Short mmCIF file of C-alpha atoms in Angstrom, two decimals:
data_model
loop_
_atom_site.label_atom_id
_atom_site.label_comp_id
_atom_site.label_asym_id
_atom_site.label_seq_id
_atom_site.Cartn_x
_atom_site.Cartn_y
_atom_site.Cartn_z
CA MET A 1 -19.00 45.88 42.16
CA LYS A 2 -17.86 42.97 44.31
CA HIS A 3 -21.22 41.30 43.72
CA ILE A 4 -20.83 41.70 39.94
CA ALA A 5 -17.24 40.41 40.10
CA ARG A 6 -18.37 37.32 42.01
CA LYS A 7 -20.99 36.66 39.31
CA ILE A 8 -18.39 36.99 36.55
CA VAL A 9 -15.98 34.66 38.35
CA GLY A 10 -18.77 32.15 38.91
CA PHE A 11 -19.74 32.29 35.26
CA LEU A 12 -16.12 31.75 34.16
CA VAL A 13 -15.64 28.77 36.52
CA THR A 14 -18.84 27.17 35.21
CA ALA A 15 -17.73 27.71 31.61
CA VAL A 16 -14.29 26.23 32.27
CA LEU A 17 -15.81 23.18 33.97
CA ALA A 18 -18.20 22.67 31.05
CA LEU A 19 -15.36 22.85 28.55
CA SER A 20 -13.27 20.45 30.64
CA LEU A 21 -16.05 17.92 30.80
CA ALA A 22 -16.65 18.19 27.08
CA ALA A 23 -12.98 17.59 26.42
CA CYS A 24 -12.80 14.52 28.64
CA GLY A 25 -13.29 11.08 27.17
CA GLY A 26 -11.40 8.07 25.83
CA SER A 27 -9.24 8.11 22.76
CA SER A 28 -11.87 6.06 20.94
CA GLY A 29 -13.53 9.37 20.07
CA SER A 30 -16.98 8.18 21.26
CA ASP A 31 -18.87 9.42 24.30
CA SER A 32 -19.49 6.70 26.90
CA ASN A 33 -23.25 7.15 26.40
CA ASP A 34 -22.97 6.92 22.61
CA ASN A 35 -24.01 3.62 21.04
CA ARG A 36 -22.00 4.13 17.86
CA LEU A 37 -19.48 1.49 16.75
CA ARG A 38 -17.06 2.08 13.88
CA ILE A 39 -15.85 -1.20 12.39
CA ALA A 40 -12.63 -1.34 10.35
CA ALA A 41 -12.39 -4.55 8.33
CA THR A 42 -10.40 -5.98 5.46
CA GLY A 43 -12.15 -7.34 2.39
CA THR A 44 -15.37 -5.36 2.81
CA ASP A 45 -15.73 -5.18 -0.99
CA SER A 46 -14.39 -8.65 -1.84
CA LEU A 47 -15.08 -11.15 0.96
CA PRO A 48 -18.62 -12.25 1.85
CA PHE A 49 -17.70 -12.94 5.46
CA THR A 50 -16.95 -9.27 6.09
CA ALA A 51 -19.36 -7.74 3.56
CA ILE A 52 -22.22 -9.55 5.31
CA LEU A 53 -21.86 -7.05 8.17
CA GLN A 54 -22.93 -4.26 5.82
CA VAL A 55 -25.92 -6.37 4.86
CA GLY A 56 -26.82 -6.67 8.54
CA ILE A 57 -26.41 -2.92 9.00
CA ASP A 58 -28.60 -2.19 5.97
CA LYS A 59 -31.30 -4.55 7.25
CA GLY A 60 -31.32 -2.81 10.63
CA TRP A 61 -30.18 -5.82 12.64
CA PHE A 62 -27.46 -3.90 14.46
CA LYS A 63 -29.76 -1.08 15.50
CA GLU A 64 -32.31 -3.65 16.65
CA ALA A 65 -29.60 -5.17 18.86
CA GLY A 66 -28.76 -1.75 20.30
CA VAL A 67 -25.70 -0.53 18.41
CA ASP A 68 -25.34 2.07 15.65
CA ALA A 69 -22.67 0.32 13.56
CA SER A 70 -20.85 1.61 10.50
CA MET A 71 -18.15 0.13 8.30
CA VAL A 72 -14.73 1.57 7.50
CA SER A 73 -12.56 -0.06 4.84
CA GLY A 74 -9.28 -0.70 6.61
CA GLY A 75 -7.18 -2.03 3.74
CA GLY A 76 -4.52 -4.56 4.82
CA GLY A 77 -4.06 -5.90 8.32
CA GLY A 78 -1.60 -3.25 9.47
CA ASN A 79 -3.69 -0.35 8.21
CA THR A 80 -6.87 -1.80 9.70
CA LEU A 81 -5.30 -2.14 13.11
CA ARG A 82 -3.71 1.30 13.02
CA VAL A 83 -7.03 3.09 12.62
CA VAL A 84 -8.37 1.22 15.65
CA SER A 85 -5.26 1.79 17.76
CA SER A 86 -5.49 5.52 17.00
CA GLY A 87 -9.20 5.64 17.91
CA ASP A 88 -10.31 6.57 14.39
CA ALA A 89 -12.30 3.31 14.48
CA ASP A 90 -13.38 1.18 17.42
CA LEU A 91 -13.26 -2.43 16.24
CA ALA A 92 -10.96 -4.26 13.83
CA ILE A 93 -11.62 -7.46 11.89
CA THR A 94 -8.48 -8.48 10.06
CA GLY A 95 -5.76 -11.11 9.60
CA SER A 96 -5.30 -13.34 12.63
CA SER A 97 -1.52 -13.22 12.88
CA SER A 98 -1.48 -9.42 12.52
CA VAL A 99 -3.99 -9.07 15.36
CA VAL A 100 -2.01 -11.37 17.66
CA LEU A 101 1.23 -9.50 17.08
CA ALA A 102 -0.36 -6.05 17.44
CA ALA A 103 -2.26 -6.91 20.62
CA ARG A 104 1.02 -7.91 22.28
CA LYS A 105 2.24 -4.30 22.12
CA PRO A 106 0.84 -2.14 24.94
CA ALA A 107 1.08 0.96 22.75
CA ALA A 108 -1.41 -0.59 20.30
CA ASN A 109 -4.12 -0.35 23.00
CA LEU A 110 -5.94 -3.41 21.61
CA SER A 111 -7.61 -6.52 23.01
CA VAL A 112 -8.65 -9.65 21.11
CA ILE A 113 -12.35 -10.39 21.67
CA GLY A 114 -13.40 -12.86 18.99
CA SER A 115 -12.44 -15.03 16.04
CA TRP A 116 -13.91 -14.53 12.57
CA PHE A 117 -14.55 -17.06 9.79
CA GLN A 118 -13.48 -20.27 11.39
CA VAL A 119 -12.02 -22.28 8.47
CA ASN A 120 -8.87 -22.07 6.37
CA ASP A 121 -10.21 -21.02 2.96
CA PHE A 122 -6.87 -20.06 1.37
CA HIS A 123 -6.24 -21.71 -1.99
CA TRP A 124 -3.37 -21.40 -4.43
CA ILE A 125 -4.74 -21.44 -7.96
CA THR A 126 -3.03 -21.65 -11.35
CA PRO A 127 -4.02 -21.36 -15.02
CA ASP A 128 -1.59 -24.20 -15.82
CA GLN A 129 -3.57 -27.45 -15.80
CA GLY A 130 -0.35 -29.46 -15.76
CA ALA A 131 1.25 -27.59 -12.87
CA GLU A 132 2.45 -29.51 -9.82
CA LEU A 133 3.38 -28.45 -6.31
CA GLN A 134 6.88 -29.84 -6.78
CA ASN A 135 9.24 -26.85 -7.38
CA ALA A 136 6.25 -24.47 -7.56
CA THR A 137 6.53 -20.77 -6.76
CA LEU A 138 3.57 -19.65 -4.65
CA GLY A 139 2.56 -16.02 -4.47
CA PHE A 140 1.60 -14.28 -1.24
CA SER A 141 0.45 -10.77 -0.45
CA SER A 142 3.16 -9.15 1.66
CA ALA A 143 5.65 -9.76 4.45
CA GLY A 144 3.95 -10.64 7.73
CA SER A 145 0.62 -11.46 6.08
CA ALA A 146 -1.52 -14.54 6.65
CA THR A 147 -0.67 -15.73 3.14
CA GLU A 148 3.07 -15.52 3.82
CA LEU A 149 2.50 -17.43 7.07
CA LEU A 150 0.73 -20.19 5.15
CA VAL A 151 3.32 -20.42 2.37
CA LYS A 152 6.04 -20.77 5.01
CA ALA A 153 3.97 -23.48 6.71
CA LEU A 154 3.51 -25.31 3.39
CA GLN A 155 7.28 -25.17 2.84
CA GLU A 156 7.78 -26.62 6.32
CA ALA A 157 5.14 -29.31 5.86
CA LYS A 158 6.36 -30.41 2.41
CA PRO A 159 10.15 -29.93 2.36
CA ALA A 160 10.61 -32.48 -0.43
CA ASP A 161 8.51 -30.35 -2.79
CA ASN A 162 11.03 -27.48 -2.75
CA ILE A 163 8.27 -24.85 -2.69
CA LYS A 164 9.40 -21.27 -3.35
CA ALA A 165 7.64 -18.06 -2.34
CA GLN A 166 7.15 -14.67 -3.97
CA ALA A 167 5.52 -11.52 -2.58
CA VAL A 168 3.01 -10.30 -5.18
CA GLY A 169 0.05 -8.49 -3.58
CA GLY A 170 -3.70 -9.08 -3.62
CA THR A 171 -5.61 -11.89 -5.27
CA GLY A 172 -5.99 -10.07 -8.59
CA ASP A 173 -2.26 -9.35 -8.75
CA ASN A 174 -1.48 -12.98 -7.90
CA TRP A 175 -3.77 -14.29 -10.63
CA ALA A 176 -2.25 -11.91 -13.17
CA ALA A 177 1.26 -12.99 -12.13
CA ALA A 178 0.30 -16.67 -12.46
CA LYS A 179 -1.14 -16.08 -15.94
CA ALA A 180 2.05 -14.23 -16.90
CA GLY A 181 4.21 -17.11 -15.67
CA ARG A 182 5.92 -15.06 -12.95
CA ILE A 183 4.65 -17.49 -10.30
CA THR A 184 3.15 -20.95 -10.51
CA ALA A 185 0.06 -20.22 -8.42
CA GLY A 186 -1.44 -17.30 -6.55
CA TRP A 187 -3.57 -17.18 -3.45
CA ALA A 188 -7.33 -16.71 -3.48
CA MET A 189 -10.37 -17.24 -1.28
CA HIS A 190 -14.03 -17.69 -2.15
CA PRO A 191 -15.81 -16.26 -4.08
CA LEU A 192 -12.79 -15.59 -6.32
CA VAL A 193 -11.75 -19.26 -6.27
CA THR A 194 -15.13 -20.13 -7.75
CA GLN A 195 -15.07 -17.23 -10.20
CA TYR A 196 -11.59 -17.93 -11.58
CA THR A 197 -12.32 -21.66 -11.75
CA GLU A 198 -15.61 -21.26 -13.62
CA GLU A 199 -14.73 -18.31 -15.84
CA GLU A 200 -11.01 -18.72 -16.50
CA GLY A 201 -10.32 -22.40 -15.98
CA ALA A 202 -8.24 -22.04 -12.83
CA LYS A 203 -6.95 -25.18 -11.16
CA THR A 204 -6.40 -25.41 -7.41
CA LEU A 205 -2.77 -26.37 -7.01
CA VAL A 206 -3.07 -26.67 -3.23
CA ALA A 207 -5.77 -25.91 -0.68
CA ALA A 208 -3.97 -24.90 2.49
CA ARG A 209 -6.63 -26.52 4.65
CA ASP A 210 -5.86 -29.96 3.20
CA VAL A 211 -2.26 -29.71 4.37
CA LEU A 212 -2.33 -27.41 7.38
CA GLY A 213 -5.83 -27.71 8.85
CA ASP A 214 -8.11 -24.90 9.95
CA HIS A 215 -7.46 -21.58 11.64
CA PRO A 216 -9.65 -18.46 11.83
CA ALA A 217 -9.12 -16.19 8.83
CA ASP A 218 -9.43 -13.11 11.04
CA LEU A 219 -9.56 -12.12 14.68
CA VAL A 220 -11.63 -9.33 16.20
CA ALA A 221 -9.75 -6.64 18.13
CA VAL A 222 -11.19 -3.69 20.03
CA ASN A 223 -9.72 -0.39 21.12
CA ASN A 224 -9.37 -0.74 24.90
CA ASP A 225 -10.71 2.75 25.61
CA TYR A 226 -13.84 1.96 23.64
CA ALA A 227 -14.26 -1.41 25.39
CA ASN A 228 -14.03 0.19 28.83
CA ASP A 229 -17.13 2.30 28.15
CA HIS A 230 -19.10 0.20 25.65
CA ALA A 231 -19.50 -3.36 26.87
CA ASP A 232 -23.18 -3.38 25.92
CA GLU A 233 -22.44 -2.18 22.40
CA LEU A 234 -19.82 -4.91 21.91
CA LYS A 235 -22.30 -7.56 23.06
CA ALA A 236 -24.88 -6.07 20.69
CA PHE A 237 -22.35 -6.18 17.85
CA PHE A 238 -21.77 -9.90 18.28
CA GLN A 239 -25.49 -10.55 18.63
CA ALA A 240 -26.18 -8.83 15.30
CA ALA A 241 -23.09 -10.37 13.67
CA GLU A 242 -24.34 -13.84 14.55
CA LYS A 243 -27.73 -12.99 13.02
CA SER A 244 -25.91 -11.90 9.85
CA PHE A 245 -23.89 -15.13 9.76
CA ALA A 246 -27.03 -17.20 10.38
CA TYR A 247 -28.60 -15.53 7.34
CA VAL A 248 -25.75 -16.91 5.19
CA ARG A 249 -25.90 -20.37 6.77
CA GLU A 250 -29.66 -20.74 6.54
CA ASN A 251 -30.40 -18.92 3.30
CA PRO A 252 -27.24 -18.57 1.18
CA ASP A 253 -29.16 -17.84 -2.02
CA GLU A 254 -30.99 -14.85 -0.52
CA ALA A 255 -27.84 -13.67 1.27
CA ALA A 256 -25.99 -13.80 -2.05
CA LYS A 257 -28.55 -11.43 -3.60
CA ASP A 258 -27.87 -8.89 -0.86
CA LEU A 259 -24.11 -9.37 -1.16
CA ALA A 260 -24.04 -9.02 -4.96
CA PRO A 261 -24.10 -5.19 -5.16
CA LEU A 262 -21.50 -4.91 -2.39
CA LEU A 263 -19.11 -7.38 -4.03
CA LYS A 264 -20.03 -6.30 -7.57
CA MET A 265 -20.52 -9.92 -8.58
CA ASP A 266 -23.36 -12.03 -9.90
CA ALA A 267 -25.62 -13.27 -7.12
CA ASP A 268 -25.76 -16.83 -8.46
CA LEU A 269 -21.97 -16.97 -8.54
CA ILE A 270 -21.76 -15.74 -4.95
CA ALA A 271 -24.30 -18.35 -3.85
CA ARG A 272 -22.26 -21.12 -5.50
CA ALA A 273 -19.09 -19.74 -3.95
CA ILE A 274 -20.61 -19.74 -0.46
CA LYS A 275 -21.58 -23.38 -0.90
CA ASP A 276 -18.11 -24.16 -2.30
CA THR A 277 -16.50 -22.71 0.83
CA PRO A 278 -15.10 -25.49 3.03
CA ASP A 279 -17.59 -26.33 5.79
CA TYR A 280 -19.38 -23.01 5.31
CA GLN A 281 -21.90 -23.81 8.05
CA ARG A 282 -19.03 -23.70 10.54
CA ALA A 283 -17.09 -20.99 8.73
CA TYR A 284 -19.93 -18.49 9.07
CA SER A 285 -20.10 -18.75 12.83
CA LEU A 286 -18.81 -16.93 15.90
CA THR A 287 -18.22 -20.17 17.80
CA ILE A 288 -14.68 -20.30 19.14
CA ASP A 289 -12.75 -23.35 17.90
CA PRO A 290 -9.92 -24.15 20.36
CA LYS A 291 -8.30 -26.57 17.91
CA ALA A 292 -8.20 -23.93 15.16
CA LEU A 293 -6.73 -21.38 17.58
CA LYS A 294 -4.04 -23.85 18.66
CA ASN A 295 -3.26 -24.48 15.01
CA LEU A 296 -2.85 -20.73 14.44
CA SER A 297 -0.43 -20.57 17.37
CA ASP A 298 1.53 -23.55 16.02
CA LEU A 299 1.75 -21.98 12.55
CA MET A 300 2.97 -18.67 13.94
CA GLN A 301 5.54 -20.38 16.14
CA ALA A 302 6.82 -22.53 13.27
CA ALA A 303 7.16 -19.41 11.10
CA GLY A 304 9.18 -17.64 13.80
CA GLN A 305 6.56 -14.95 14.41
CA ILE A 306 6.27 -15.92 18.09
CA GLU A 307 8.61 -17.80 20.40
CA GLU A 308 6.13 -19.44 22.78
CA PRO A 309 2.68 -20.95 22.23
CA ILE A 310 -0.21 -18.52 22.64
CA ASP A 311 -2.18 -18.89 25.88
CA TRP A 312 -5.59 -18.20 24.37
CA SER A 313 -7.26 -18.19 27.78
CA LYS A 314 -5.35 -14.96 28.46
CA VAL A 315 -5.20 -13.50 24.95
CA LEU A 316 -8.84 -13.95 23.88
CA ASP A 317 -11.42 -12.14 26.03
CA GLN A 318 -14.72 -13.93 25.38
CA GLN A 319 -16.93 -11.87 27.69
CA TYR A 320 -18.72 -10.04 24.86
CA LEU A 321 -19.54 -13.15 22.82
CA PRO A 322 -22.88 -14.96 23.13
CA GLN A 323 -22.57 -17.73 25.71
CA SER A 324 -23.21 -20.34 23.02
CA ALA A 325 -20.16 -19.12 21.06
CA GLN A 326 -17.72 -19.28 23.96
CA ALA A 327 -15.32 -22.17 24.51
CA ASP A 328 -13.09 -23.55 27.25
CA LEU A 329 -9.59 -22.28 26.45
CA GLY A 330 -7.99 -23.30 29.74
#
């Protein structure tokens, strides 16, 4: 009987240990030996510079690099970051200012590991061909968004123009509000700038880049628990992402054909929009631009979102980026 009891106890101990080991693991929800990467991004169905990741996934470039990547539509910046903080996704690509502010909170469990789309492509467009920036009301998406940040910066840069601001929502809502006369101009990026210009006669009232300079549209943030166990997968992600960007830079017409079903737009229009994008050869790149990062910090400080300049050498962890994309941020 004692012998049988010892066997039962041994079996139970083994079972408990097995269950304990199975239960262990980071909050990212992925086993440390798992090469999966769940990417939450904004604009996956409207912006070529995030949709191109799905093209790379479909072409097998991520698996070739060593990571099993999948896309999750994150919605706005806050929602995108929340799903990564919670571990429901592993990597976030979303509005730069939102990432900076979230990563400052220890509870968010996030680190900034890259910049995404290196130019300021925000335009304010209007159906009114006679409209002027003087006394204009510019639409933005929501409080705390990149578009609000830029409208505030435009107000600061051009105080004599008496620019007013109005929260409206996404690009479609802004364009509808401009056509209805509720605002003077609404924000848009390519390819919608090209589409509204060609198809509906939109006029660019102001291109933010012309006044404020460049800053990355998005930053890349990772769940810290995922990063601790998946350094190789993060390096593989950036390797495949650069291949996807290079496809756009080197062959925009072919890339546009692959993007067309994802964006539900005509391929020729997308190709023209890519080429209309300011400095698209640099935009579609992972290369860190210290000047653009400093500009982002200055814009956030001027808008009151941060009190002190961002020390990018401490905030941006470049270890996962290709060596050629890294920059001296000291």
